[in-house]
mmCIF file with all atom_site columns, C-alpha atoms in Angstrom:
data_model
loop_
_atom_site.group_PDB
_atom_site.id
_atom_site.type_symbol
_atom_site.label_atom_id
_atom_site.label_alt_id
_atom_site.label_comp_id
_atom_site.label_asym_id
_atom_site.label_entity_id
_atom_site.label_seq_id
_atom_site.pdbx_PDB_ins_code
_atom_site.Cartn_x
_atom_site.Cartn_y
_atom_site.Cartn_z
_atom_site.occupancy
_atom_site.B_iso_or_equiv
_atom_site.pdbx_formal_charge
_atom_site.auth_seq_id
_atom_site.auth_comp_id
_atom_site.auth_asym_id
_atom_site.auth_atom_id
_atom_site.pdbx_PDB_model_num
ATOM 1  C CA . UNK U 1 1  ? -32.274 31.452 -2.181  1.00 0.00 ? 265 UNK U CA 1
ATOM 2  C CA . UNK U 1 2  ? -29.973 33.194 -4.600  1.00 0.00 ? 266 UNK U CA 1
ATOM 3  C CA . UNK U 1 3  ? -26.533 32.443 -3.117  1.00 0.00 ? 267 UNK U CA 1
ATOM 4  C CA . UNK U 1 4  ? -24.831 35.664 -4.274  1.00 0.00 ? 268 UNK U CA 1
ATOM 5  C CA . UNK U 1 5  ? -27.711 37.779 -2.875  1.00 0.00 ? 269 UNK U CA 1
ATOM 6  C CA . UNK U 1 6  ? -28.413 35.677 0.193   1.00 0.00 ? 270 UNK U CA 1
ATOM 7  C CA . UNK U 1 7  ? -32.091 36.438 -0.580  1.00 0.00 ? 271 UNK U CA 1
ATOM 8  C CA . UNK U 1 8  ? -35.091 34.896 -2.376  1.00 0.00 ? 272 UNK U CA 1
ATOM 9  C CA . UNK U 1 9  ? -35.063 34.982 -6.132  1.00 0.00 ? 273 UNK U CA 1
ATOM 10 C CA . UNK U 1 10 ? -37.765 35.889 -8.597  1.00 0.00 ? 274 UNK U CA 1
ATOM 11 C CA . UNK U 1 11 ? -39.711 34.424 -11.521 1.00 0.00 ? 275 UNK U CA 1
ATOM 12 C CA . UNK U 1 12 ? -41.065 36.249 -14.529 1.00 0.00 ? 276 UNK U CA 1
ATOM 13 C CA . UNK U 1 13 ? -43.820 35.125 -16.876 1.00 0.00 ? 277 UNK U CA 1
ATOM 14 C CA . UNK U 1 14 ? -44.995 37.088 -19.882 1.00 0.00 ? 278 UNK U CA 1
ATOM 15 C CA . UNK U 1 15 ? -47.832 36.659 -22.277 1.00 0.00 ? 279 UNK U CA 1
ATOM 16 C CA . UNK U 1 16 ? -48.599 38.596 -25.423 1.00 0.00 ? 280 UNK U CA 1
ATOM 17 C CA . UNK U 1 17 ? -51.943 38.698 -27.149 1.00 0.00 ? 281 UNK U CA 1
ATOM 18 C CA . UNK U 1 18 ? -55.507 39.993 -26.720 1.00 0.00 ? 282 UNK U CA 1
ATOM 19 C CA . UNK U 1 19 ? -57.050 39.243 -23.335 1.00 0.00 ? 283 UNK U CA 1
ATOM 20 C CA . UNK U 1 20 ? -60.452 39.933 -21.843 1.00 0.00 ? 284 UNK U CA 1
ATOM 21 C CA . UNK U 1 21 ? -60.986 43.098 -19.851 1.00 0.00 ? 285 UNK U CA 1
ATOM 22 C CA . UNK U 1 22 ? -60.129 42.246 -16.278 1.00 0.00 ? 286 UNK U CA 1
ATOM 23 C CA . UNK U 1 23 ? -62.376 44.920 -14.787 1.00 0.00 ? 287 UNK U CA 1
ATOM 24 C CA . UNK U 1 24 ? -65.370 42.544 -14.913 1.00 0.00 ? 288 UNK U CA 1
ATOM 25 C CA . UNK U 1 25 ? -63.457 40.304 -12.430 1.00 0.00 ? 289 UNK U CA 1
ATOM 26 C CA . UNK U 1 26 ? -62.241 43.107 -10.227 1.00 0.00 ? 290 UNK U CA 1
ATOM 27 C CA . UNK U 1 27 ? -63.901 41.464 -7.148  1.00 0.00 ? 291 UNK U CA 1
ATOM 28 C CA . UNK U 1 28 ? -62.156 38.179 -7.960  1.00 0.00 ? 292 UNK U CA 1
ATOM 29 C CA . UNK U 1 29 ? -58.711 36.797 -7.287  1.00 0.00 ? 293 UNK U CA 1
ATOM 30 C CA . UNK U 1 30 ? -55.543 35.909 -9.139  1.00 0.00 ? 294 UNK U CA 1
ATOM 31 C CA . UNK U 1 31 ? -55.103 32.184 -8.321  1.00 0.00 ? 295 UNK U CA 1
ATOM 32 C CA . UNK U 1 32 ? -51.614 30.761 -8.307  1.00 0.00 ? 296 UNK U CA 1
ATOM 33 C CA . UNK U 1 33 ? -50.361 27.197 -7.679  1.00 0.00 ? 297 UNK U CA 1
ATOM 34 C CA . UNK U 1 34 ? -47.043 27.647 -5.881  1.00 0.00 ? 298 UNK U CA 1
ATOM 35 C CA . UNK U 1 35 ? -44.455 25.896 -3.768  1.00 0.00 ? 299 UNK U CA 1
ATOM 36 C CA . UNK U 1 36 ? -41.877 27.557 -1.486  1.00 0.00 ? 300 UNK U CA 1
ATOM 37 C CA . UNK U 1 37 ? -39.355 26.420 0.999   1.00 0.00 ? 301 UNK U CA 1
ATOM 38 C CA . UNK U 1 38 ? -39.159 27.944 3.541   1.00 0.00 ? 302 UNK U CA 1
ATOM 39 C CA . UNK U 1 39 ? -42.273 30.016 4.256   1.00 0.00 ? 303 UNK U CA 1
ATOM 40 C CA . UNK U 1 40 ? -41.761 33.633 3.033   1.00 0.00 ? 304 UNK U CA 1
ATOM 41 C CA . UNK U 1 41 ? -44.146 36.569 3.412   1.00 0.00 ? 305 UNK U CA 1
ATOM 42 C CA . UNK U 1 42 ? -42.266 39.245 1.430   1.00 0.00 ? 306 UNK U CA 1
ATOM 43 C CA . UNK U 1 43 ? -43.109 38.288 -2.162  1.00 0.00 ? 307 UNK U CA 1
ATOM 44 C CA . UNK U 1 44 ? -44.835 40.635 -4.575  1.00 0.00 ? 308 UNK U CA 1
ATOM 45 C CA . UNK U 1 45 ? -46.825 39.718 -7.651  1.00 0.00 ? 309 UNK U CA 1
ATOM 46 C CA . UNK U 1 46 ? -46.983 42.132 -10.579 1.00 0.00 ? 310 UNK U CA 1
ATOM 47 C CA . UNK U 1 47 ? -49.408 42.609 -13.486 1.00 0.00 ? 311 UNK U CA 1
ATOM 48 C CA . UNK U 1 48 ? -48.809 44.952 -16.391 1.00 0.00 ? 312 UNK U CA 1
ATOM 49 C CA . UNK U 1 49 ? -51.334 46.368 -18.782 1.00 0.00 ? 313 UNK U CA 1
ATOM 50 C CA . UNK U 1 50 ? -51.135 48.750 -21.666 1.00 0.00 ? 314 UNK U CA 1
ATOM 51 C CA . UNK U 1 51 ? -47.370 49.066 -21.405 1.00 0.00 ? 315 UNK U CA 1
ATOM 52 C CA . UNK U 1 52 ? -44.936 49.351 -24.310 1.00 0.00 ? 316 UNK U CA 1
ATOM 53 C CA . UNK U 1 53 ? -43.091 46.354 -22.908 1.00 0.00 ? 317 UNK U CA 1
ATOM 54 C CA . UNK U 1 54 ? -44.231 44.093 -20.023 1.00 0.00 ? 318 UNK U CA 1
ATOM 55 C CA . UNK U 1 55 ? -40.706 43.649 -18.692 1.00 0.00 ? 319 UNK U CA 1
ATOM 56 C CA . UNK U 1 56 ? -40.165 47.472 -18.727 1.00 0.00 ? 320 UNK U CA 1
ATOM 57 C CA . UNK U 1 57 ? -43.533 48.500 -17.350 1.00 0.00 ? 321 UNK U CA 1
ATOM 58 C CA . UNK U 1 58 ? -42.420 48.372 -13.699 1.00 0.00 ? 322 UNK U CA 1
ATOM 59 C CA . UNK U 1 59 ? -39.011 49.965 -14.267 1.00 0.00 ? 323 UNK U CA 1
ATOM 60 C CA . UNK U 1 60 ? -38.118 52.862 -11.990 1.00 0.00 ? 324 UNK U CA 1
ATOM 61 C CA . UNK U 1 61 ? -41.544 52.808 -10.334 1.00 0.00 ? 325 UNK U CA 1
ATOM 62 C CA . UNK U 1 62 ? -43.260 54.022 -13.514 1.00 0.00 ? 326 UNK U CA 1
ATOM 63 C CA . UNK U 1 63 ? -41.185 57.235 -13.719 1.00 0.00 ? 327 UNK U CA 1
ATOM 64 C CA . UNK U 1 64 ? -39.504 56.395 -17.034 1.00 0.00 ? 328 UNK U CA 1
ATOM 65 C CA . UNK U 1 65 ? -41.207 56.937 -20.381 1.00 0.00 ? 329 UNK U CA 1
ATOM 66 C CA . UNK U 1 66 ? -43.299 53.930 -21.492 1.00 0.00 ? 330 UNK U CA 1
ATOM 67 C CA . UNK U 1 67 ? -43.052 52.359 -18.011 1.00 0.00 ? 331 UNK U CA 1
ATOM 68 C CA . UNK U 1 68 ? -46.692 52.782 -16.900 1.00 0.00 ? 332 UNK U CA 1
ATOM 69 C CA . UNK U 1 69 ? -49.284 50.125 -16.343 1.00 0.00 ? 333 UNK U CA 1
ATOM 70 C CA . UNK U 1 70 ? -47.626 48.204 -13.511 1.00 0.00 ? 334 UNK U CA 1
ATOM 71 C CA . UNK U 1 71 ? -49.718 46.908 -10.646 1.00 0.00 ? 335 UNK U CA 1
ATOM 72 C CA . UNK U 1 72 ? -48.268 45.111 -7.614  1.00 0.00 ? 336 UNK U CA 1
ATOM 73 C CA . UNK U 1 73 ? -49.768 43.178 -4.666  1.00 0.00 ? 337 UNK U CA 1
ATOM 74 C CA . UNK U 1 74 ? -48.203 41.412 -1.603  1.00 0.00 ? 338 UNK U CA 1
ATOM 75 C CA . UNK U 1 75 ? -48.044 37.613 -1.806  1.00 0.00 ? 339 UNK U CA 1
ATOM 76 C CA . UNK U 1 76 ? -47.398 35.247 1.054   1.00 0.00 ? 340 UNK U CA 1
ATOM 77 C CA . UNK U 1 77 ? -46.356 31.683 0.266   1.00 0.00 ? 341 UNK U CA 1
ATOM 78 C CA . UNK U 1 78 ? -46.830 28.863 2.749   1.00 0.00 ? 342 UNK U CA 1
ATOM 79 C CA . UNK U 1 79 ? -43.918 26.536 3.326   1.00 0.00 ? 343 UNK U CA 1
ATOM 80 C CA . UNK U 1 80 ? -43.993 23.377 1.204   1.00 0.00 ? 344 UNK U CA 1
ATOM 81 C CA . UNK U 1 81 ? -45.129 20.299 3.004   1.00 0.00 ? 345 UNK U CA 1
ATOM 82 C CA . UNK U 1 82 ? -42.712 17.441 3.600   1.00 0.00 ? 346 UNK U CA 1
ATOM 83 C CA . UNK U 1 83 ? -44.025 15.899 0.350   1.00 0.00 ? 347 UNK U CA 1
ATOM 84 C CA . UNK U 1 84 ? -43.238 19.074 -1.601  1.00 0.00 ? 348 UNK U CA 1
ATOM 85 C CA . UNK U 1 85 ? -46.892 19.697 -2.547  1.00 0.00 ? 349 UNK U CA 1
ATOM 86 C CA . UNK U 1 86 ? -47.992 22.834 -4.345  1.00 0.00 ? 350 UNK U CA 1
ATOM 87 C CA . UNK U 1 87 ? -50.481 25.129 -2.644  1.00 0.00 ? 351 UNK U CA 1
ATOM 88 C CA . UNK U 1 88 ? -53.216 27.373 -4.026  1.00 0.00 ? 352 UNK U CA 1
ATOM 89 C CA . UNK U 1 89 ? -52.661 31.010 -3.182  1.00 0.00 ? 353 UNK U CA 1
ATOM 90 C CA . UNK U 1 90 ? -55.320 33.603 -3.906  1.00 0.00 ? 354 UNK U CA 1
ATOM 91 C CA . UNK U 1 91 ? -54.404 37.268 -4.436  1.00 0.00 ? 355 UNK U CA 1
ATOM 92 C CA . UNK U 1 92 ? -57.474 39.593 -4.549  1.00 0.00 ? 356 UNK U CA 1
ATOM 93 C CA . UNK U 1 93 ? -57.383 41.898 -7.495  1.00 0.00 ? 357 UNK U CA 1
ATOM 94 C CA . UNK U 1 94 ? -58.468 44.668 -5.111  1.00 0.00 ? 358 UNK U CA 1
ATOM 95 C CA . UNK U 1 95 ? -55.032 44.309 -3.368  1.00 0.00 ? 359 UNK U CA 1
ATOM 96 C CA . UNK U 1 96 ? -53.117 45.487 -6.466  1.00 0.00 ? 360 UNK U CA 1
ATOM 97 C CA . UNK U 1 97 ? -51.931 49.121 -6.459  1.00 0.00 ? 361 UNK U CA 1
#
């Protein structure tokens, strides 16, 4: 929880480089190893492709110049166990819009 917002925070990860075409795995899943406390069902996961800047690609819902190529999907995280274990969460690529 971010104290000033009284709401969950966020994490960003970026990668630059050349990557394989994801369309061949469109029926697959994005697999994440995550831990959350408490359980929260309102997360979103984003992927950007072909954008001028990955951090700018989702700005203003894609209405700004160079802000295209943002895809989002809902993500539910289970509550961490008492041992603080990580869990595997699968997000189907077909759930990204």
